[in-house]
CSV table of C-alpha atoms in Angstrom, one decimal:
chain,number,residue,atom,x,y,z
E,14,MET,CA,-20.8,41.5,-8.0
E,15,ALA,CA,-21.8,38.6,-5.8
E,16,LYS,CA,-22.4,38.8,-2.1
E,17,LYS,CA,-19.7,36.5,-0.6
E,18,ILE,CA,-19.1,34.4,2.5
E,19,PHE,CA,-15.8,32.6,3.4
E,20,VAL,CA,-16.7,29.5,5.5
E,21,ALA,CA,-13.7,28.9,7.7
E,22,ALA,CA,-13.2,26.5,10.7
E,23,THR,CA,-11.2,26.1,13.9
E,24,GLY,CA,-10.0,22.8,12.6
E,25,GLN,CA,-10.9,19.6,10.8
E,26,ASN,CA,-14.2,17.8,11.3
E,27,CYS,CA,-16.1,20.8,12.6
E,28,GLY,CA,-18.9,20.3,10.1
E,29,LYS,CA,-17.7,23.1,7.7
E,30,THR,CA,-19.0,21.2,4.6
E,31,THR,CA,-22.3,20.5,6.3
E,32,ILE,CA,-22.7,24.3,6.9
E,33,SER,CA,-21.7,25.0,3.3
E,34,ILE,CA,-24.4,22.6,2.0
E,35,SER,CA,-26.9,24.3,4.4
E,36,LEU,CA,-26.0,27.8,3.1
E,37,MET,CA,-26.2,26.7,-0.5
E,38,HIS,CA,-29.7,25.1,0.1
E,39,GLN,CA,-31.1,28.2,1.9
E,40,ALA,CA,-29.4,30.8,-0.3
E,41,ARG,CA,-31.0,29.3,-3.4
E,42,ARG,CA,-34.4,30.2,-1.8
E,43,LYS,CA,-33.5,33.9,-1.7
E,44,TYR,CA,-30.9,34.4,-4.5
E,45,GLN,CA,-31.5,33.4,-8.1
E,46,ARG,CA,-27.9,32.3,-8.8
E,47,VAL,CA,-25.8,30.7,-6.0
E,48,GLY,CA,-22.2,29.5,-6.6
E,49,PHE,CA,-19.5,27.7,-4.7
E,50,VAL,CA,-15.7,27.6,-4.8
E,51,LYS,CA,-13.0,25.8,-2.8
E,52,PRO,CA,-9.9,28.0,-3.4
E,53,PHE,CA,-7.5,25.1,-2.6
E,54,GLY,CA,-8.3,21.6,-1.6
E,55,PRO,CA,-6.1,18.9,-0.1
E,56,LYS,CA,-8.4,16.0,-0.9
E,57,VAL,CA,-8.6,15.6,-4.6
E,58,LEU,CA,-9.8,13.1,-7.2
E,59,LEU,CA,-10.1,12.9,-11.0
E,60,TYR,CA,-13.4,14.1,-12.5
E,61,ASP,CA,-14.0,14.7,-16.2
E,62,ASP,CA,-10.3,15.1,-16.8
E,63,PHE,CA,-9.9,17.6,-14.0
E,64,MET,CA,-8.2,17.1,-10.7
E,65,VAL,CA,-10.7,18.6,-8.3
E,66,ASP,CA,-11.3,18.8,-4.5
E,67,MET,CA,-13.8,16.3,-3.3
E,68,ASP,CA,-15.9,19.0,-1.5
E,69,ALA,CA,-16.1,21.0,-4.7
E,70,LEU,CA,-17.3,17.9,-6.6
E,71,LEU,CA,-19.8,17.3,-3.8
E,72,MET,CA,-21.4,20.7,-4.3
E,73,ALA,CA,-21.2,20.5,-8.0
E,74,LYS,CA,-23.0,17.2,-8.2
E,75,ALA,CA,-25.5,18.0,-5.4
E,76,PHE,CA,-26.6,21.3,-6.8
E,77,GLY,CA,-26.1,20.9,-10.6
E,78,LEU,CA,-23.0,23.1,-10.9
E,79,GLU,CA,-20.9,20.6,-12.9
E,80,GLU,CA,-20.3,23.1,-15.7
E,81,ASP,CA,-18.3,25.2,-13.3
E,82,ILE,CA,-16.2,22.4,-11.7
E,83,ALA,CA,-12.9,23.8,-13.0
E,84,LEU,CA,-13.6,27.2,-11.5
E,85,MET,CA,-14.9,25.6,-8.3
E,86,SER,CA,-11.5,24.0,-7.5
E,87,PRO,CA,-8.8,26.3,-8.9
E,88,VAL,CA,-6.0,24.8,-6.9
E,89,ALA,CA,-6.2,21.1,-6.3
E,90,LEU,CA,-3.4,19.9,-4.0
E,91,TYR,CA,-2.4,16.5,-5.4
E,92,ARG,CA,-0.4,14.1,-3.2
E,93,ASP,CA,3.1,15.6,-3.7
E,94,PHE,CA,2.0,19.2,-4.4
E,95,THR,CA,3.6,20.7,-1.3
E,96,LYS,CA,6.9,18.9,-2.0
E,97,ASP,CA,6.9,20.1,-5.6
E,98,TYR,CA,6.1,23.6,-4.4
E,99,LEU,CA,8.9,23.7,-1.8
E,100,ALA,CA,11.3,22.2,-4.3
E,101,GLY,CA,10.7,25.1,-6.6
E,102,LYS,CA,9.1,22.9,-9.3
E,103,LEU,CA,5.9,25.1,-9.5
E,104,ASP,CA,7.6,28.5,-9.5
E,105,ASP,CA,6.0,29.3,-12.9
E,106,LEU,CA,2.6,28.8,-11.5
E,107,SER,CA,0.9,31.7,-9.7
E,108,LEU,CA,-1.5,30.1,-7.2
E,109,THR,CA,-2.8,33.6,-6.2
E,110,ASP,CA,-3.7,34.3,-9.8
E,111,CYS,CA,-5.4,31.0,-10.2
E,112,ILE,CA,-7.6,31.6,-7.2
E,113,LEU,CA,-8.3,35.2,-8.0
E,114,ALA,CA,-9.2,34.5,-11.6
E,115,ALA,CA,-11.7,31.7,-10.6
E,116,VAL,CA,-13.3,33.8,-7.9
E,117,ARG,CA,-13.6,36.9,-10.1
E,118,GLU,CA,-15.3,34.8,-12.9
E,119,LEU,CA,-17.7,33.2,-10.4
E,120,GLU,CA,-18.5,36.6,-8.9
E,121,GLN,CA,-19.7,37.8,-12.3
E,122,LYS,CA,-21.8,34.8,-12.8
E,123,TYR,CA,-23.5,34.5,-9.4
E,124,ASP,CA,-25.5,36.6,-6.9
E,125,PHE,CA,-24.3,34.8,-3.8
E,126,LEU,CA,-20.9,33.0,-3.6
E,127,ILE,CA,-19.9,30.4,-0.9
E,128,ILE,CA,-16.2,30.1,-0.5
E,129,GLU,CA,-15.1,27.1,1.6
E,130,GLY,CA,-11.8,27.0,3.3
E,131,ALA,CA,-9.7,23.9,4.2
E,132,GLY,CA,-9.2,23.2,7.9
E,133,HIS,CA,-8.0,25.9,10.4
E,134,GLY,CA,-6.9,29.4,9.5
E,135,GLY,CA,-3.2,28.4,8.9
E,136,VAL,CA,-3.9,25.5,6.5
E,137,GLY,CA,-2.2,26.3,3.2
E,138,ALA,CA,0.6,28.4,4.6
E,139,VAL,CA,3.0,25.8,3.3
E,140,ILE,CA,2.2,27.0,-0.3
E,141,GLY,CA,2.0,30.6,0.7
E,142,LEU,CA,-1.8,30.7,0.8
E,143,SER,CA,-3.3,30.2,4.3
E,144,ASN,CA,-7.1,30.3,4.6
E,145,ALA,CA,-6.7,33.6,6.4
E,146,LYS,CA,-4.6,35.1,3.5
E,147,VAL,CA,-7.1,33.8,0.9
E,148,ALA,CA,-10.0,35.3,2.7
E,149,LYS,CA,-8.3,38.7,2.7
E,150,LEU,CA,-7.1,38.2,-1.0
E,151,ILE,CA,-10.7,37.8,-2.3
E,152,GLY,CA,-12.3,40.2,0.1
E,153,ALA,CA,-14.8,37.8,1.6
E,154,PRO,CA,-16.3,38.2,5.1
E,155,VAL,CA,-15.4,35.2,7.3
E,156,MET,CA,-17.7,33.0,9.3
E,157,ILE,CA,-15.7,30.5,11.5
E,158,VAL,CA,-17.3,27.1,12.1
E,159,SER,CA,-16.4,25.4,15.4
E,160,GLU,CA,-17.5,22.3,17.3
E,161,SER,CA,-19.6,22.7,20.4
E,162,GLY,CA,-18.3,23.6,23.9
E,163,ILE,CA,-17.4,26.7,25.8
E,164,GLY,CA,-13.7,26.8,26.9
E,165,LYS,CA,-12.3,24.8,24.0
E,166,VAL,CA,-14.3,26.9,21.5
E,167,ILE,CA,-13.2,30.2,22.9
E,168,ASP,CA,-9.6,29.0,22.9
E,169,ALA,CA,-9.7,27.6,19.4
E,170,VAL,CA,-11.5,30.7,17.9
E,171,HIS,CA,-9.0,33.1,19.5
E,172,LEU,CA,-6.1,31.0,18.2
E,173,ASN,CA,-7.6,31.3,14.6
E,174,LEU,CA,-8.6,35.0,15.1
E,175,ALA,CA,-5.0,35.9,15.7
E,176,LEU,CA,-4.0,34.8,12.2
E,177,TYR,CA,-7.1,36.3,10.5
E,178,GLU,CA,-6.5,39.6,12.2
E,179,ARG,CA,-2.8,39.5,11.2
E,180,GLU,CA,-3.8,39.0,7.6
E,181,GLY,CA,-6.4,41.7,7.8
E,182,ALA,CA,-9.3,39.4,7.1
E,183,ASP,CA,-12.8,40.4,8.2
E,184,VAL,CA,-14.2,37.9,10.7
E,185,ARG,CA,-17.8,38.6,11.3
E,186,GLY,CA,-19.3,35.6,13.0
E,187,ILE,CA,-18.9,32.1,14.6
E,188,ILE,CA,-21.2,29.2,13.8
E,189,VAL,CA,-21.2,26.7,16.6
E,190,ASN,CA,-21.9,23.3,15.2
E,191,LYS,CA,-22.6,19.8,16.6
E,192,MET,CA,-24.5,21.2,19.6
E,193,MET,CA,-25.9,18.9,22.2
E,194,PRO,CA,-29.6,20.0,22.6
E,195,SER,CA,-29.5,19.6,26.4
E,196,LYS,CA,-26.5,22.0,26.6
E,197,LYS,CA,-27.4,24.3,23.7
E,198,GLU,CA,-28.9,27.2,25.7
E,199,VAL,CA,-26.1,27.4,28.3
E,200,THR,CA,-23.4,27.0,25.6
E,201,SER,CA,-24.8,29.8,23.4
E,202,LYS,CA,-25.2,32.1,26.4
E,203,TYR,CA,-21.6,31.9,27.5
E,204,LEU,CA,-20.2,32.0,24.0
E,205,LYS,CA,-22.2,35.2,23.3
E,206,ARG,CA,-20.7,36.7,26.5
E,207,ALA,CA,-17.2,35.9,25.2
E,208,PHE,CA,-17.5,37.2,21.7
E,209,GLU,CA,-20.5,39.6,21.2
E,210,PRO,CA,-21.0,42.3,20.1
E,211,GLN,CA,-17.7,42.3,18.2
E,212,ILE,CA,-18.3,38.9,16.6
E,213,LYS,CA,-21.8,37.4,16.2
E,214,VAL,CA,-22.4,33.9,17.6
E,215,ILE,CA,-24.9,31.8,15.6
E,216,ASP,CA,-26.1,28.2,16.3
E,217,GLY,CA,-25.3,25.5,13.8
E,218,PHE,CA,-26.6,22.0,13.6
E,219,ASN,CA,-27.4,19.9,16.6
E,220,TYR,CA,-25.2,16.8,16.9
E,221,SER,CA,-26.6,14.1,14.7
E,222,PRO,CA,-25.4,10.5,14.3
E,223,VAL,CA,-26.8,10.6,10.8
E,224,LEU,CA,-24.0,13.0,9.8
E,225,ALA,CA,-21.3,11.5,12.0
E,226,ASN,CA,-21.7,7.9,10.9
E,227,PRO,CA,-20.3,6.4,7.7
E,228,THR,CA,-22.2,4.9,4.8
E,229,LEU,CA,-21.5,1.6,3.1
E,230,SER,CA,-20.0,3.4,0.1
E,231,HIS,CA,-17.6,5.2,2.5
E,232,ILE,CA,-16.5,2.0,4.1
E,233,SER,CA,-15.9,0.5,0.6
E,234,LYS,CA,-13.7,3.5,-0.3
E,235,LEU,CA,-11.9,3.4,3.1
E,236,PHE,CA,-10.6,-0.2,2.3
E,237,ASP,CA,-10.4,0.5,-1.4
E,238,LEU,CA,-12.4,-2.6,-2.0
E,239,PRO,CA,-15.7,-3.2,-3.9
E,240,LEU,CA,-19.1,-3.4,-2.3
E,241,HIS,CA,-20.9,-6.6,-3.2
E,242,GLY,CA,-24.6,-7.4,-2.9
E,243,ASP,CA,-27.4,-4.9,-3.3
E,244,LEU,CA,-25.5,-1.7,-4.5
E,245,ASN,CA,-28.7,0.3,-4.1
E,246,GLN,CA,-27.8,0.2,-0.4
E,247,LYS,CA,-24.5,2.0,-0.8
E,248,SER,CA,-25.8,5.2,0.7
E,249,ARG,CA,-27.2,3.5,3.7
E,250,ILE,CA,-25.9,5.0,7.0
E,251,ILE,CA,-24.3,2.7,9.5
E,252,HIS,CA,-25.3,3.5,13.0
E,253,ASN,CA,-23.5,0.7,14.8
E,254,ILE,CA,-20.4,-1.5,14.2
E,255,GLN,CA,-20.4,-4.9,16.0
E,256,LEU,CA,-18.0,-7.8,16.1
E,257,GLY,CA,-19.4,-11.2,15.2
E,258,ALA,CA,-17.4,-13.0,17.9
E,259,ALA,CA,-20.1,-14.7,19.9
E,260,SER,CA,-22.4,-17.6,19.0
E,261,SER,CA,-24.7,-16.9,16.0
E,262,GLN,CA,-27.7,-16.8,18.3
E,263,ARG,CA,-26.1,-14.2,20.7
E,264,VAL,CA,-25.0,-12.1,17.7
E,265,VAL,CA,-28.5,-12.1,16.3
E,266,ASP,CA,-30.1,-11.3,19.6
E,267,GLY,CA,-27.6,-8.4,20.1
E,268,LEU,CA,-28.2,-6.7,16.7
E,269,LEU,CA,-28.7,-3.0,16.9
E,270,ASP,CA,-30.2,-0.6,14.4
E,271,SER,CA,-28.4,-0.5,11.0
E,272,THR,CA,-25.4,-2.5,12.1
E,273,LEU,CA,-22.3,-3.2,10.1
E,274,MET,CA,-21.2,-6.7,11.3
E,275,ILE,CA,-17.5,-7.6,11.2
E,276,VAL,CA,-17.2,-11.4,10.8
E,277,THR,CA,-14.3,-13.6,10.1
E,278,SER,CA,-14.4,-15.6,6.8
E,279,SER,CA,-14.3,-19.0,8.7
E,280,ARG,CA,-17.6,-18.2,10.5
E,281,ASP,CA,-19.7,-20.0,8.0
E,282,GLU,CA,-22.7,-20.5,10.3
E,283,LEU,CA,-22.8,-16.8,11.2
E,284,ILE,CA,-22.5,-15.6,7.6
E,285,VAL,CA,-25.3,-18.0,6.5
E,286,THR,CA,-27.5,-16.9,9.4
E,287,LEU,CA,-27.1,-13.2,8.7
E,288,SER,CA,-27.5,-13.7,5.0
E,289,SER,CA,-30.8,-15.6,5.5
E,290,LEU,CA,-32.2,-13.1,8.0
E,291,TYR,CA,-31.5,-10.2,5.5
E,292,HIS,CA,-34.6,-11.3,3.6
E,293,ILE,CA,-36.8,-10.5,6.6
E,294,PRO,CA,-37.7,-6.8,6.8
E,295,ALA,CA,-37.3,-6.5,10.5
E,296,TYR,CA,-33.8,-7.8,10.4
E,297,LYS,CA,-32.9,-5.9,7.2
E,298,GLU,CA,-33.4,-2.7,9.3
E,299,ARG,CA,-30.8,-4.0,11.7
E,300,ILE,CA,-28.3,-5.5,9.3
E,301,ALA,CA,-26.7,-2.8,7.1
E,302,GLY,CA,-24.1,-5.2,5.8
E,303,LEU,CA,-21.0,-7.3,6.5
E,304,VAL,CA,-17.3,-6.8,6.5
E,305,ILE,CA,-15.9,-10.4,6.0
E,306,SER,CA,-12.3,-10.4,7.2
E,307,GLY,CA,-9.4,-12.9,7.2
E,308,HIS,CA,-7.2,-14.8,4.8
E,309,ALA,CA,-9.1,-18.1,4.9
E,310,PRO,CA,-11.5,-18.4,1.9
E,311,VAL,CA,-15.2,-18.4,2.4
E,312,SER,CA,-16.6,-21.9,1.7
E,313,GLU,CA,-18.2,-22.5,-1.7
E,314,VAL,CA,-21.7,-23.2,-0.2
E,315,THR,CA,-21.5,-20.2,2.1
E,316,GLN,CA,-20.4,-17.9,-0.7
E,317,GLN,CA,-23.4,-19.0,-2.8
E,318,ILE,CA,-25.8,-18.3,0.0
E,319,LEU,CA,-24.1,-14.9,0.6
E,320,HIS,CA,-24.4,-14.1,-3.1
E,321,ASP,CA,-28.1,-15.1,-3.4
E,322,SER,CA,-29.1,-13.1,-0.4
E,323,HIS,CA,-27.9,-9.8,-1.9
E,324,ILE,CA,-26.7,-8.7,1.5
E,325,PRO,CA,-24.2,-5.9,1.1
E,326,TYR,CA,-20.7,-7.0,2.0
E,327,ILE,CA,-17.0,-6.2,1.6
E,328,ARG,CA,-14.4,-8.9,1.6
E,329,VAL,CA,-11.0,-7.8,3.2
E,330,GLU,CA,-7.8,-9.8,3.8
E,331,GLU,CA,-7.0,-8.0,7.1
E,332,THR,CA,-7.7,-9.5,10.5
E,333,THR,CA,-10.8,-8.6,12.4
E,334,ALA,CA,-8.8,-6.6,14.9
E,335,GLU,CA,-7.2,-4.5,12.0
E,336,VAL,CA,-10.6,-3.9,10.4
E,337,PHE,CA,-12.2,-2.8,13.7
E,338,THR,CA,-9.3,-0.5,14.4
E,339,ALA,CA,-9.5,1.1,10.9
E,340,LEU,CA,-13.3,1.6,11.3
E,341,SER,CA,-12.9,3.0,14.8
E,342,ASP,CA,-10.3,5.5,13.8
E,343,ASP,CA,-12.1,6.7,10.6
E,344,VAL,CA,-14.0,10.0,10.4
E,345,ALA,CA,-16.7,9.9,7.7
E,346,LYS,CA,-16.7,12.8,5.2
E,347,ILE,CA,-19.8,13.6,3.2
E,348,THR,CA,-19.6,12.8,-0.5
E,349,TYR,CA,-22.0,13.4,-3.4
E,350,GLU,CA,-23.1,9.8,-3.2
E,351,ASP,CA,-24.4,10.2,0.4
E,352,GLN,CA,-27.9,11.1,-0.7
E,353,GLU,CA,-29.4,10.2,2.7
E,354,LYS,CA,-27.1,12.6,4.5
E,355,LEU,CA,-27.6,15.4,1.9
E,356,ASN,CA,-31.4,15.0,2.2
E,357,TRP,CA,-31.1,15.2,6.0
E,358,ILE,CA,-29.0,18.4,5.9
E,359,MET,CA,-31.4,20.1,3.5
E,360,ALA,CA,-34.5,19.0,5.5
E,361,ASN,CA,-33.0,20.3,8.8
E,362,ALA,CA,-31.2,23.4,7.5
E,363,GLU,CA,-33.9,26.0,8.0
E,364,LYS,CA,-34.7,24.6,11.5
E,365,ASP,CA,-31.1,24.5,12.8
E,366,VAL,CA,-29.2,27.2,10.9
E,367,ASP,CA,-30.4,30.8,10.8
E,368,PHE,CA,-29.5,31.8,7.3
E,369,SER,CA,-31.1,35.2,7.7
E,370,ALA,CA,-28.8,36.1,10.6
E,371,ILE,CA,-25.8,35.0,8.6
E,372,ASP,CA,-26.9,36.8,5.4
E,373,ALA,CA,-27.4,40.0,7.4
E,374,LEU,CA,-23.7,39.9,8.5
E,375,LEU,CA,-22.4,39.9,4.9
C-alpha cells in the first residue's frame, strides 16, 4: 500500500497545486513510483474523451502519468453537476465509490500517492463530499497549505481544523506558502508557538512573481481568443501590464520587464512602433506582447507590420478599460503548458520546501 498525503488548503489561491508539484518532484527522488489523484475537481476540461480536472491533467502531462488520467480525476464536477446532484438526477451514481475505487487502485500501483483537495475544508459539501470527509474516507494524513501571515493564518487554519476534526480526519501539519523572505523568520516563530507540538509548521515557497503572474497562454484562455504571432512565446510570463495611453515615445520609455501592453486598435503609430522594436533583443525582453482592444479595425498597413513582426498579440473587441479590469481581477492558475513556471517550481523545490520533514509526518 502506498504512503499517502492529502494536500488541503485554507482557501483558494494558497499555492496548493504548487506544493503538489513540489511534492511530486521531490518524492520521485526517494520513491520509485509516485502517483497523484484529485478526488473531485470543480475546474474541468475534455481530454482524450474524459472530463478531467485541470490540476489532474497538469500533473499527468508534467510527470508522464497520462495512462492514469481517468483514475486521477474520478469525479469531475462539470458546470451543472451540483444542480443535477441536488435535483436528484445523479442518485444512481455513488461518488464515494468512484473516489474509493480510484484511490484503492492507485494505492496498489504506487509507493507514494499525492491526493490534492479543492479549496478549503468545506468545499464539496454540496455533493456530500467535503475535503475533510474525503480525507477521512481514504485514510490519508492531511497537510493544510495556507498563505503567509500570522493572525489570518491562525484564524483560517482553526476554522478549517474544526471541520477536519469533526470528520475525524488526521491533520498533521501546516505548510505556510508565499512567504516574504524579510518576514519569514518572525512569521514561522509565532506560527510554531500557535500550533506546535500538536501540528507541525513547515515553510513553503517564498512569494514569487514568477508563479503569481500570468502567461500569454493564460491571457489567451482568459479572453477565449487566439494568440497570434510567435506561438513559441505562449509560456512567457508577464511581469507587468501597462496601458498604452501616452505618446508612443513615453510608452516606449516607460516599458518595464516583460510587459503586456494594452493598446487600442486605433493607435496605429504605437502598434507599429512596438512591432518594430520587437525585433531588437533589448526591447524583446521588455515587450511580452500586446492586447489590442476596441471595435475599430486595425488599418491594413498596420496589420501587415504587426503580422510580419511576429510579436505575440490578442485581438479583443472589449474596451481598454474592460480589458484592464479583467486582467487586474484575474488570478493565474498553473497549467501543463506553463513550462517556465513548472521548471521554476522544480528548480526551487528542494531549497524552499522540506520534503523530508513532510515525509516524516506521514
